[in-house]
Short mmCIF file of C-alpha atoms in Angstrom, two decimals:
data_model
loop_
_atom_site.label_atom_id
_atom_site.label_comp_id
_atom_site.label_asym_id
_atom_site.label_seq_id
_atom_site.Cartn_x
_atom_site.Cartn_y
_atom_site.Cartn_z
CA MET A 1 72.72 117.77 103.60
CA ILE A 2 72.16 118.05 107.61
CA ASP A 3 74.69 119.57 110.20
CA ARG A 4 73.47 119.63 113.59
CA HIS A 5 74.65 121.94 116.34
CA ASP A 6 74.85 121.25 120.10
CA ASP A 7 72.55 124.30 120.61
CA GLY A 8 69.97 122.99 118.56
CA VAL A 9 70.16 124.81 115.55
CA VAL A 10 70.34 122.47 112.48
CA LEU A 11 71.47 123.64 108.93
CA VAL A 12 69.66 121.96 105.87
CA THR A 13 71.82 122.44 102.82
CA LEU A 14 70.12 121.94 99.46
CA ASN A 15 73.04 119.95 97.68
CA ARG A 16 73.13 120.11 93.81
CA PRO A 17 75.07 123.12 93.39
CA ASP A 18 76.04 121.77 89.69
CA VAL A 19 72.48 122.33 88.82
CA ARG A 20 71.94 125.19 90.98
CA ASN A 21 69.90 122.65 93.44
CA ALA A 22 67.18 122.43 91.18
CA MET A 23 64.11 119.85 92.35
CA THR A 24 64.09 116.43 91.08
CA ASP A 25 62.17 112.90 92.35
CA GLY A 26 65.34 112.29 94.26
CA MET A 27 66.16 115.42 95.86
CA THR A 28 62.54 115.92 96.82
CA ALA A 29 62.25 112.16 98.38
CA ALA A 30 65.60 113.28 100.72
CA TRP A 31 63.82 116.59 101.66
CA ARG A 32 60.98 114.68 102.65
CA ASP A 33 63.04 112.20 104.49
CA ALA A 34 65.01 114.89 106.26
CA MET A 35 61.61 116.89 107.09
CA THR A 36 60.38 113.54 109.11
CA ALA A 37 63.37 113.01 110.77
CA LEU A 38 63.37 116.54 111.97
CA ALA A 39 60.24 116.52 113.23
CA ALA A 40 60.72 113.77 115.37
CA ASP A 41 63.88 114.73 117.11
CA ARG A 42 62.96 116.53 120.36
CA ASP A 43 66.37 118.34 120.52
CA VAL A 44 65.90 120.60 117.53
CA ARG A 45 65.07 123.83 118.21
CA CYS A 46 65.54 125.70 114.98
CA VAL A 47 66.00 124.80 111.22
CA VAL A 48 67.91 126.50 108.67
CA VAL A 49 67.48 125.96 104.99
CA THR A 50 69.99 127.38 102.49
CA GLY A 51 71.71 126.29 99.13
CA ALA A 52 74.81 125.15 98.31
CA GLY A 53 76.96 127.23 95.93
CA THR A 54 75.85 130.26 94.10
CA ALA A 55 71.77 129.49 94.01
CA PHE A 56 69.34 129.25 96.84
CA CYS A 57 67.39 126.82 94.65
CA ALA A 58 66.41 126.99 91.01
CA GLY A 59 62.96 125.59 91.48
CA GLY A 60 61.40 122.45 89.54
CA ASP A 61 64.22 120.82 87.51
CA LEU A 62 63.45 121.76 83.87
CA SER A 63 63.77 118.52 82.08
CA TRP A 64 62.00 116.65 84.80
CA LEU A 65 59.16 119.26 84.03
CA GLY A 66 59.13 118.45 80.48
CA GLU A 67 59.05 114.95 80.72
CA ARG A 68 55.68 115.69 82.75
CA GLY A 69 53.92 116.64 79.65
CA VAL A 70 53.12 113.13 78.53
CA GLU A 71 50.95 112.13 81.71
CA PRO A 72 47.46 112.42 81.71
CA VAL A 73 45.74 115.67 83.74
CA PRO A 74 44.47 113.39 86.51
CA GLU A 75 47.87 111.52 87.35
CA LEU A 76 49.81 115.09 86.86
CA ARG A 77 47.57 116.09 89.79
CA ASP A 78 48.11 113.43 92.21
CA ARG A 79 51.96 113.88 91.32
CA MET A 80 52.04 117.54 91.74
CA LEU A 81 50.58 117.48 94.94
CA ALA A 82 52.53 114.66 96.40
CA PHE A 83 55.44 117.15 95.03
CA TYR A 84 53.97 120.31 96.80
CA ARG A 85 53.36 118.81 99.82
CA SER A 86 56.83 117.26 100.22
CA TRP A 87 58.79 120.53 99.83
CA LEU A 88 56.13 122.33 101.73
CA SER A 89 56.47 119.77 104.85
CA VAL A 90 58.99 122.14 106.44
CA THR A 91 55.67 124.24 107.19
CA GLU A 92 54.70 121.34 109.47
CA LEU A 93 57.78 121.54 111.84
CA GLU A 94 57.10 122.80 114.94
CA VAL A 95 60.10 124.93 115.74
CA PRO A 96 61.08 128.02 114.09
CA THR A 97 62.50 127.81 110.42
CA ILE A 98 64.59 130.21 108.90
CA ALA A 99 65.61 130.62 105.08
CA ALA A 100 69.21 132.10 103.95
CA VAL A 101 68.59 132.87 100.57
CA ASN A 102 72.04 132.82 99.27
CA GLY A 103 71.57 133.13 95.87
CA ALA A 104 68.61 132.62 92.96
CA ALA A 105 65.32 131.62 94.55
CA VAL A 106 63.03 130.72 91.78
CA GLY A 107 59.67 129.54 91.09
CA ALA A 108 59.09 126.45 93.47
CA GLY A 109 62.38 127.43 95.18
CA LEU A 110 61.46 130.96 96.18
CA CYS A 111 58.58 129.43 97.55
CA VAL A 112 59.94 127.00 99.65
CA ALA A 113 61.99 130.06 101.24
CA LEU A 114 58.86 131.77 101.73
CA ALA A 115 57.38 128.72 103.38
CA CYS A 116 59.79 129.46 106.00
CA ASP A 117 59.02 131.44 109.76
CA LEU A 118 62.01 134.01 108.61
CA VAL A 119 63.46 134.71 105.40
CA TYR A 120 66.96 136.14 104.46
CA ALA A 121 68.68 137.09 101.78
CA ALA A 122 71.95 137.93 100.27
CA ASP A 123 71.75 141.46 98.89
CA GLU A 124 72.09 140.54 95.30
CA ALA A 125 69.96 137.25 95.33
CA LYS A 126 67.50 136.74 92.52
CA LEU A 127 64.07 136.13 93.43
CA LEU A 128 61.61 135.83 91.17
CA ALA A 129 58.45 133.42 90.35
CA PRO A 130 58.45 133.32 86.45
CA PHE A 131 55.72 130.53 85.65
CA THR A 132 53.78 132.12 83.29
CA SER A 133 56.68 133.14 81.10
CA LEU A 134 57.38 129.11 80.99
CA GLY A 135 53.85 128.21 80.07
CA LEU A 136 52.88 126.95 83.58
CA HIS A 137 50.26 128.31 86.07
CA PRO A 138 51.85 128.82 89.55
CA GLY A 139 52.20 126.35 92.11
CA MET A 140 54.01 125.33 95.44
CA ALA A 141 51.47 127.65 97.19
CA ALA A 142 52.87 130.50 94.96
CA THR A 143 49.36 132.07 94.87
CA TYR A 144 49.34 131.95 98.66
CA LEU A 145 52.77 132.19 99.58
CA LEU A 146 53.42 135.35 97.91
CA PRO A 147 50.44 137.59 98.63
CA HIS A 148 50.70 136.63 102.57
CA ARG A 149 54.59 137.20 102.80
CA ALA A 150 54.34 140.75 100.89
CA GLY A 151 50.57 141.82 99.71
CA THR A 152 48.65 141.37 96.88
CA ALA A 153 50.06 144.66 94.60
CA LEU A 154 53.45 142.67 95.00
CA ALA A 155 52.50 139.14 94.58
CA ARG A 156 50.57 140.40 91.27
CA GLU A 157 53.27 141.92 89.79
CA MET A 158 56.00 138.90 90.35
CA LEU A 159 53.39 136.25 89.05
CA LEU A 160 51.74 138.22 86.03
CA THR A 161 55.20 139.96 84.79
CA GLY A 162 57.88 137.53 86.26
CA ARG A 163 59.70 140.79 87.75
CA THR A 164 63.12 139.71 89.64
CA LEU A 165 63.72 141.28 92.91
CA ARG A 166 67.06 141.47 94.16
CA GLY A 167 67.67 140.54 97.88
CA THR A 168 67.69 144.42 99.26
CA GLU A 169 64.86 145.52 97.23
CA ALA A 170 62.64 142.28 98.51
CA ALA A 171 63.81 143.38 101.99
CA ASP A 172 62.16 146.76 101.48
CA LYS A 173 59.05 145.28 100.21
CA GLY A 174 58.88 142.98 103.02
CA LEU A 175 58.80 139.96 100.96
CA VAL A 176 61.93 138.97 103.20
CA ASN A 177 62.72 140.10 106.68
CA GLN A 178 66.40 141.53 106.07
CA ALA A 179 69.22 141.59 103.55
CA PHE A 180 72.53 141.01 103.94
CA PRO A 181 76.10 141.02 102.40
CA ARG A 182 76.47 137.59 100.44
CA ASN A 183 79.43 136.54 102.46
CA ASP A 184 77.81 137.45 105.82
CA LEU A 185 74.51 135.86 105.18
CA LEU A 186 75.08 132.49 106.32
CA ALA A 187 77.00 133.95 110.05
CA GLN A 188 74.16 136.67 110.55
CA VAL A 189 71.39 133.84 110.20
CA MET A 190 73.00 131.20 112.33
CA THR A 191 73.40 134.23 114.96
CA ILE A 192 69.70 134.88 114.87
CA ALA A 193 68.91 131.02 114.57
CA ARG A 194 70.87 130.79 117.88
CA GLN A 195 68.84 133.45 119.22
CA VAL A 196 65.68 131.61 118.32
CA ALA A 197 66.98 128.38 119.72
CA ALA A 198 68.06 129.79 123.13
CA ASN A 199 64.44 130.90 123.81
CA ALA A 200 62.13 128.58 125.50
CA PRO A 201 61.14 125.63 123.59
CA ILE A 202 57.53 125.56 124.70
CA ALA A 203 56.76 129.01 124.54
CA THR A 204 58.34 129.09 121.28
CA ARG A 205 56.46 126.49 119.88
CA LEU A 206 53.14 127.67 120.92
CA THR A 207 54.04 131.03 119.52
CA LYS A 208 54.45 129.43 116.28
CA ALA A 209 51.31 127.60 116.27
CA ALA A 210 49.55 130.79 117.53
CA LEU A 211 51.11 132.75 114.46
CA LYS A 212 50.39 130.01 111.98
CA GLN A 213 46.88 130.15 113.00
CA ASP A 214 46.78 134.07 111.34
CA HIS A 215 43.89 134.66 114.10
CA GLN A 216 41.30 136.74 112.03
CA HIS A 217 39.94 138.88 115.15
CA LEU A 218 40.46 139.65 118.77
CA GLU A 219 38.65 136.98 120.42
CA ALA A 220 40.22 134.27 118.30
CA ALA A 221 43.62 135.52 119.43
CA LEU A 222 42.25 135.80 123.18
CA SER A 223 40.72 132.49 122.85
CA TRP A 224 43.90 130.93 122.20
CA GLU A 225 46.25 132.91 124.28
CA SER A 226 43.97 132.26 127.64
CA LEU A 227 44.68 128.34 127.26
CA ALA A 228 48.62 128.57 125.80
CA GLN A 229 50.00 131.08 128.32
CA PRO A 230 48.71 129.53 131.29
CA VAL A 231 50.69 125.93 129.73
CA THR A 232 54.03 127.97 130.06
CA MET A 233 53.04 129.24 133.27
CA THR A 234 53.16 126.02 134.79
CA SER A 235 56.56 125.03 133.06
CA ALA A 236 59.78 124.75 134.51
CA ASP A 237 61.12 127.09 131.76
CA MET A 238 59.04 129.95 132.84
CA ILE A 239 60.75 129.60 136.53
CA GLU A 240 63.96 129.14 134.99
CA GLY A 241 63.30 132.35 133.02
CA LEU A 242 62.28 134.25 136.07
CA ALA A 243 65.10 133.26 138.12
CA ALA A 244 67.47 134.24 135.43
CA HIS A 245 66.16 137.75 135.08
CA ARG A 246 66.17 138.30 138.53
CA GLU A 247 69.81 137.19 138.80
CA ARG A 248 70.32 139.02 135.47
CA ARG A 249 72.05 135.91 133.87
CA VAL A 250 71.44 134.04 130.69
CA PRO A 251 68.50 131.56 131.45
CA LYS A 252 69.07 127.53 130.56
CA PHE A 253 66.02 126.58 129.30
CA THR A 254 65.45 122.80 129.29
CA GLY A 255 61.99 122.71 127.22
CA SER A 256 59.95 121.09 130.37
#
């Protein structure tokens, strides 16, 4: 379910609350189509992802997973790779993305949340990656996303023991940015999204691109910034930003 706001914020809701928003082929196709449409929409400035009902996403539908066991490994590899890439297409959006983890985020569902640029969780939301307890190797880039977000030690503990973190603990350990009371979560996240959307679109997109590169040394960062910053210095938005600062008013950025 997609809800577009006039300020450029788009709310994407995983909407299968009767099964805790578990992933199926149909849901995967709908998600892929939604990401494709958002990527092509130049009016979008920030995307928020949340879940309907009491869960964010319970991960792969277990009945769907059970049916896969009859397929040969080469075909399964192709199927799973397409599945992963469909859901992780959220990382290909040029605009900032925010996950509002309103309830349980399990396995692949947790990975989709962690694939967003910013992650906020309800205080009591459960975050876990119980792959090995189901007899599965982790998937959906869990072995990359978990250590990349919160460090190797926590990633090992979550993936090897199946440990569950509540939202408050996940915030304390850096797995999510911040935790809020469940009833306040979406309102708080939408406020943050509006702050992101209000910033200059070109500068914001280029900043996201820089952060995705994960510069390994100082010179790599300088090489990128010495090109990207001059691009924004020639934009109408920079002129507007400077004028608004000088005149002590809110800037009106147009993305030009």
